[in-house]
Short mmCIF file of C-alpha atoms in Angstrom, two decimals:
data_model
loop_
_atom_site.label_atom_id
_atom_site.label_comp_id
_atom_site.label_asym_id
_atom_site.label_seq_id
_atom_site.Cartn_x
_atom_site.Cartn_y
_atom_site.Cartn_z
CA VAL A 781 -7.18 -6.49 -37.62
CA ALA A 782 -8.21 -5.69 -34.15
CA SER A 783 -11.83 -3.96 -34.17
CA ALA A 784 -12.85 -7.41 -36.21
CA PRO A 785 -15.79 -9.30 -34.15
CA PRO A 786 -14.51 -12.57 -32.40
CA GLN A 787 -16.58 -14.89 -35.01
CA ALA A 788 -14.55 -13.14 -37.17
CA TYR A 789 -11.33 -14.85 -35.91
CA ASP A 790 -10.07 -18.27 -34.48
CA ALA A 791 -9.36 -16.73 -30.33
CA LEU A 792 -7.68 -20.18 -29.12
CA GLU A 793 -5.29 -19.61 -32.91
CA VAL A 794 -4.48 -15.88 -31.82
CA LYS A 795 -3.75 -17.13 -28.48
CA ALA A 796 -1.47 -20.18 -29.21
CA ASN A 797 0.85 -17.91 -31.96
CA TYR A 798 0.83 -15.14 -29.27
CA TYR A 799 2.48 -17.16 -26.63
CA ALA A 800 4.64 -18.87 -29.36
CA MET A 801 5.92 -15.56 -29.64
CA ILE A 802 6.88 -14.91 -26.10
CA MET A 803 8.52 -18.21 -25.98
CA LEU A 804 10.68 -17.54 -28.88
CA ILE A 805 12.03 -14.35 -27.12
CA ASP A 806 12.78 -16.12 -24.14
CA ASP A 807 14.26 -18.56 -25.94
CA GLN A 808 16.76 -15.98 -27.76
CA LEU A 809 17.18 -14.28 -24.55
CA ALA A 810 18.99 -17.28 -22.99
CA ARG A 811 20.78 -17.68 -25.71
CA ILE A 812 22.25 -14.06 -25.11
CA VAL A 813 21.77 -14.80 -21.50
CA ASP A 814 24.23 -18.18 -21.90
CA VAL A 815 26.54 -16.35 -24.47
CA LEU A 816 27.34 -13.40 -21.84
CA ARG A 817 28.08 -16.23 -18.75
CA ALA A 818 30.17 -18.02 -21.23
CA THR A 819 32.37 -14.95 -22.05
CA GLY A 820 32.28 -14.19 -18.29
CA GLN A 821 30.58 -10.65 -19.10
CA LEU A 822 27.75 -11.71 -17.74
CA ASP A 823 28.78 -9.82 -13.87
CA ASN A 824 29.17 -7.04 -15.88
CA THR A 825 26.41 -6.66 -17.76
CA LEU A 826 23.29 -4.38 -17.47
CA ILE A 827 20.18 -6.31 -19.09
CA VAL A 828 17.32 -4.50 -19.19
CA PHE A 829 14.16 -6.29 -20.38
CA MET A 830 10.93 -5.32 -21.52
CA SER A 831 8.20 -4.16 -23.79
CA ASP A 832 7.05 -1.13 -25.47
CA HIS A 833 3.06 -2.03 -25.77
CA GLY A 834 1.60 -5.41 -24.23
CA GLU A 835 -1.47 -7.81 -25.90
CA LEU A 836 -5.37 -7.61 -25.25
CA LEU A 837 -5.69 -11.24 -26.35
CA GLY A 838 -9.01 -11.41 -25.76
CA ASP A 839 -10.12 -8.47 -23.26
CA HIS A 840 -12.51 -6.88 -23.31
CA GLY A 841 -13.20 -9.33 -26.93
CA LEU A 842 -10.49 -7.27 -28.34
CA ILE A 843 -7.34 -8.35 -29.61
CA LEU A 844 -3.94 -7.35 -30.67
CA LYS A 845 -2.04 -4.22 -29.02
CA GLY A 846 -5.10 -1.23 -30.14
CA CYS A 847 -6.61 0.52 -29.91
CA ARG A 848 -7.46 0.98 -25.69
CA PHE A 849 -6.08 1.57 -22.83
CA PHE A 850 -7.00 -1.20 -20.91
CA ASP A 851 -3.75 -2.27 -18.45
CA GLY A 852 -3.33 -5.39 -20.18
CA LEU A 853 -1.66 -2.86 -23.02
CA VAL A 854 -0.06 -0.25 -21.09
CA ARG A 855 1.33 -2.47 -18.50
CA VAL A 856 4.91 -4.10 -19.25
CA PRO A 857 7.42 -5.86 -17.92
CA LEU A 858 10.30 -4.07 -16.97
CA ILE A 859 13.45 -5.75 -15.34
CA PHE A 860 17.09 -4.63 -15.30
CA HIS A 861 19.64 -7.44 -14.04
CA TRP A 862 22.92 -5.99 -12.55
CA PRO A 863 25.16 -7.59 -10.26
CA GLY A 864 26.47 -6.23 -7.38
CA GLU A 865 24.75 -2.87 -8.41
CA LEU A 866 21.30 -3.60 -8.06
CA ARG A 867 19.36 -4.73 -5.16
CA ASP A 868 19.01 -8.16 -6.00
CA GLY A 869 15.47 -9.94 -6.04
CA LEU A 870 13.60 -5.82 -5.76
CA ARG A 871 10.21 -6.27 -6.76
CA SER A 872 8.47 -2.51 -6.78
CA GLN A 873 5.02 -1.65 -7.02
CA ALA A 874 5.90 1.86 -8.26
CA LEU A 875 3.90 4.20 -11.27
CA VAL A 876 7.48 3.83 -13.54
CA GLU A 877 7.62 4.83 -17.52
CA THR A 878 9.53 3.43 -20.49
CA LEU A 879 10.74 6.61 -20.68
CA ASP A 880 12.91 6.37 -17.91
CA VAL A 881 14.55 3.48 -19.04
CA ALA A 882 16.56 6.49 -20.91
CA PRO A 883 17.76 8.42 -18.30
CA THR A 884 18.38 5.03 -16.06
CA LEU A 885 20.91 3.99 -18.54
CA LEU A 886 22.61 7.44 -19.06
CA GLU A 887 22.80 8.10 -14.36
CA ALA A 888 24.37 3.96 -14.89
CA ALA A 889 26.95 4.84 -17.67
CA GLY A 890 28.00 8.04 -15.64
CA LEU A 891 27.05 10.37 -18.48
CA PRO A 892 24.75 13.12 -17.85
CA ILE A 893 21.27 13.21 -17.69
CA PRO A 894 20.14 16.72 -19.77
CA ALA A 895 17.48 18.51 -18.37
CA SER A 896 15.53 18.13 -21.32
CA MET A 897 14.71 14.33 -20.48
CA GLN A 898 10.84 13.64 -18.92
CA GLY A 899 11.95 10.32 -17.25
CA ARG A 900 13.60 9.89 -13.88
CA SER A 901 16.32 7.56 -13.22
CA LEU A 902 15.25 4.26 -11.89
CA LEU A 903 18.76 3.22 -10.03
CA PRO A 904 18.37 5.88 -6.72
CA LEU A 905 14.96 2.96 -6.42
CA MET A 906 16.29 -0.58 -7.64
CA ARG A 907 19.47 0.50 -5.30
CA GLY A 908 17.27 0.51 -2.17
CA HIS A 909 18.37 4.63 -1.88
CA THR A 910 14.53 5.56 -1.88
CA ASP A 911 11.12 4.26 -1.70
CA PRO A 912 10.77 1.20 -3.86
CA ASN A 913 7.17 1.73 -4.38
CA GLN A 914 7.31 5.15 -4.55
CA HIS A 915 8.69 6.70 -8.08
CA LYS A 916 6.34 9.30 -10.24
CA PRO A 917 2.97 10.56 -9.37
CA CYS A 918 0.91 8.51 -12.25
CA VAL A 919 2.21 8.11 -15.75
CA VAL A 920 1.13 8.66 -19.00
CA SER A 921 -0.09 6.90 -22.30
CA GLU A 922 -0.89 7.84 -25.82
CA PHE A 923 -1.82 6.49 -29.29
CA LYS A 924 -2.23 8.20 -32.27
CA ASP A 925 -5.38 6.29 -34.33
CA SER A 926 -7.22 5.35 -31.11
CA ILE A 927 -10.87 5.13 -32.11
CA GLY A 928 -10.88 4.89 -35.86
CA GLY A 929 -13.72 2.99 -37.71
CA PRO A 930 -16.99 4.24 -39.66
CA GLN A 931 -18.26 6.54 -36.67
CA HIS A 932 -14.84 8.35 -35.87
CA GLY A 933 -12.45 7.74 -38.73
CA ASP A 934 -10.37 11.27 -37.77
CA HIS A 935 -8.00 8.95 -36.95
CA SER A 936 -8.00 10.59 -32.87
CA HIS A 937 -5.57 11.23 -30.94
CA GLY A 938 -5.97 9.38 -26.80
CA SER A 939 -4.00 9.35 -23.87
CA MET A 940 -3.90 8.15 -21.03
CA VAL A 941 -3.56 8.92 -17.27
CA PHE A 942 -3.06 6.95 -14.28
CA ASP A 943 -2.15 7.42 -10.85
CA GLY A 944 -1.98 4.16 -9.41
CA ARG A 945 -6.03 4.26 -9.00
CA PHE A 946 -8.02 6.11 -11.25
CA LYS A 947 -7.29 5.62 -14.69
CA SER A 948 -8.90 8.56 -17.23
CA VAL A 949 -8.58 8.11 -21.10
CA VAL A 950 -9.54 11.12 -23.21
CA TYR A 951 -10.36 10.96 -27.15
CA HIS A 952 -9.56 14.47 -28.11
CA GLY A 953 -11.71 15.83 -30.14
CA HIS A 954 -14.75 13.88 -28.71
CA ARG A 955 -17.28 13.27 -26.19
CA ILE A 956 -16.41 9.96 -25.19
CA GLY A 957 -14.26 8.93 -23.07
CA GLU A 958 -13.22 6.66 -19.53
CA LEU A 959 -13.27 6.18 -16.64
CA TYR A 960 -11.64 3.54 -14.11
CA ASP A 961 -11.79 3.70 -10.13
CA THR A 962 -9.00 0.46 -10.61
CA ALA A 963 -9.66 0.16 -6.37
CA SER A 964 -12.96 -1.34 -6.92
CA ASP A 965 -13.19 -2.58 -10.72
CA PRO A 966 -9.97 -3.74 -11.29
CA GLY A 967 -10.89 -5.33 -14.67
CA GLU A 968 -11.76 -1.86 -15.82
CA PHE A 969 -15.63 -2.80 -16.75
CA ASN A 970 -17.19 -0.04 -15.49
CA ASN A 971 -16.97 3.12 -17.53
CA LEU A 972 -17.78 5.89 -15.12
CA TRP A 973 -17.41 8.54 -18.03
CA ASP A 974 -21.17 9.53 -18.53
CA ASP A 975 -22.58 8.68 -14.28
CA PRO A 976 -23.95 11.29 -13.21
CA GLY A 977 -22.93 10.11 -10.04
CA ALA A 978 -18.72 10.26 -10.46
CA ARG A 979 -19.39 13.74 -12.03
CA ASP A 980 -17.30 15.55 -9.42
CA LEU A 981 -14.55 12.58 -9.63
CA LYS A 982 -14.83 13.05 -13.53
CA THR A 983 -13.98 17.00 -12.93
CA GLU A 984 -11.39 16.55 -10.27
CA ARG A 985 -9.90 13.89 -12.76
CA LEU A 986 -9.48 16.01 -15.64
CA LYS A 987 -8.29 18.74 -14.04
CA ALA A 988 -5.38 15.90 -12.86
CA HIS A 989 -5.54 14.61 -16.70
CA LEU A 990 -4.57 18.29 -17.75
CA ASP A 991 -1.92 18.84 -15.49
CA ALA A 992 -0.08 15.36 -16.41
CA MET A 993 -0.55 16.14 -20.13
CA MET A 994 0.92 19.61 -19.62
CA ALA A 995 4.03 17.99 -17.95
CA THR A 996 4.64 16.25 -20.97
CA VAL A 997 5.31 19.36 -22.92
CA SER A 998 8.79 20.84 -23.41
CA THR A 999 9.96 23.30 -21.35
CA GLY A 1000 12.48 24.43 -23.09
CA PRO A 1001 16.36 25.12 -22.31
CA GLU A 1002 17.03 25.20 -19.03
CA ARG A 1003 17.09 28.60 -17.14
CA ASP A 1004 20.11 30.05 -16.16
CA ARG A 1005 19.48 31.93 -13.15
CA LYS A 1006 22.35 34.82 -14.02
CA SER A 1007 20.53 35.70 -16.85
CA THR A 1008 19.69 39.13 -16.92
CA ARG A 1009 15.81 39.91 -16.66
CA LEU A 1010 14.55 43.37 -17.70
CA ASN A 1011 10.96 44.53 -17.02
CA SER A 1012 8.83 45.56 -20.53
CA SER A 1013 5.68 46.49 -21.37
CA HIS A 1014 4.08 46.80 -24.73
CA ARG A 1015 2.73 49.72 -25.70
CA THR A 1016 0.19 51.31 -28.94
#
């Protein structure tokens, strides 16, 4: 289990098994590409290589995919291949999210993107029409059952907001949290959450965290500007 102490498992065996799984995926992807090439479809196919989460694999003394928001878990591969349509060899440092994939595919297929979708198409970026290193001001990640254990056995909902430098993590319903300045602490070892010297920074980042989380709430159907608006008041 992810919360097991290091002495309870063979870390080298865990790593070996994980590397074997990566090799398996690579081999199967190669088979798909070989078939596309052999059938003349490779140059007319949009390939997306991605993952839904990372693996701690010993980072911070933890294994498996939960229950924190360290970079090894939330930063995942996202590779697009579409000859003639995308800028060849482009590498982007922009903040993007996996929910950006769906609107990207819709735009690539020439289909409308519903207004209710929170993701943003990556096609303008990948075609070189926009700054390849700018897409969103921040990214959001959530995890249910993010604490667990005998002390916090309420299956807490955890959320993370990262703006490219500061990462804030809130375990909702608890006073504990995490705040990292990845510019000076890229390994995420110095948690500033309870640091008296970072009180103003914490306040600022919690406001940004709240704004980012509220931006994930559905705004309902798209408004029709032609609709008539009436002023009304409630009387008792």
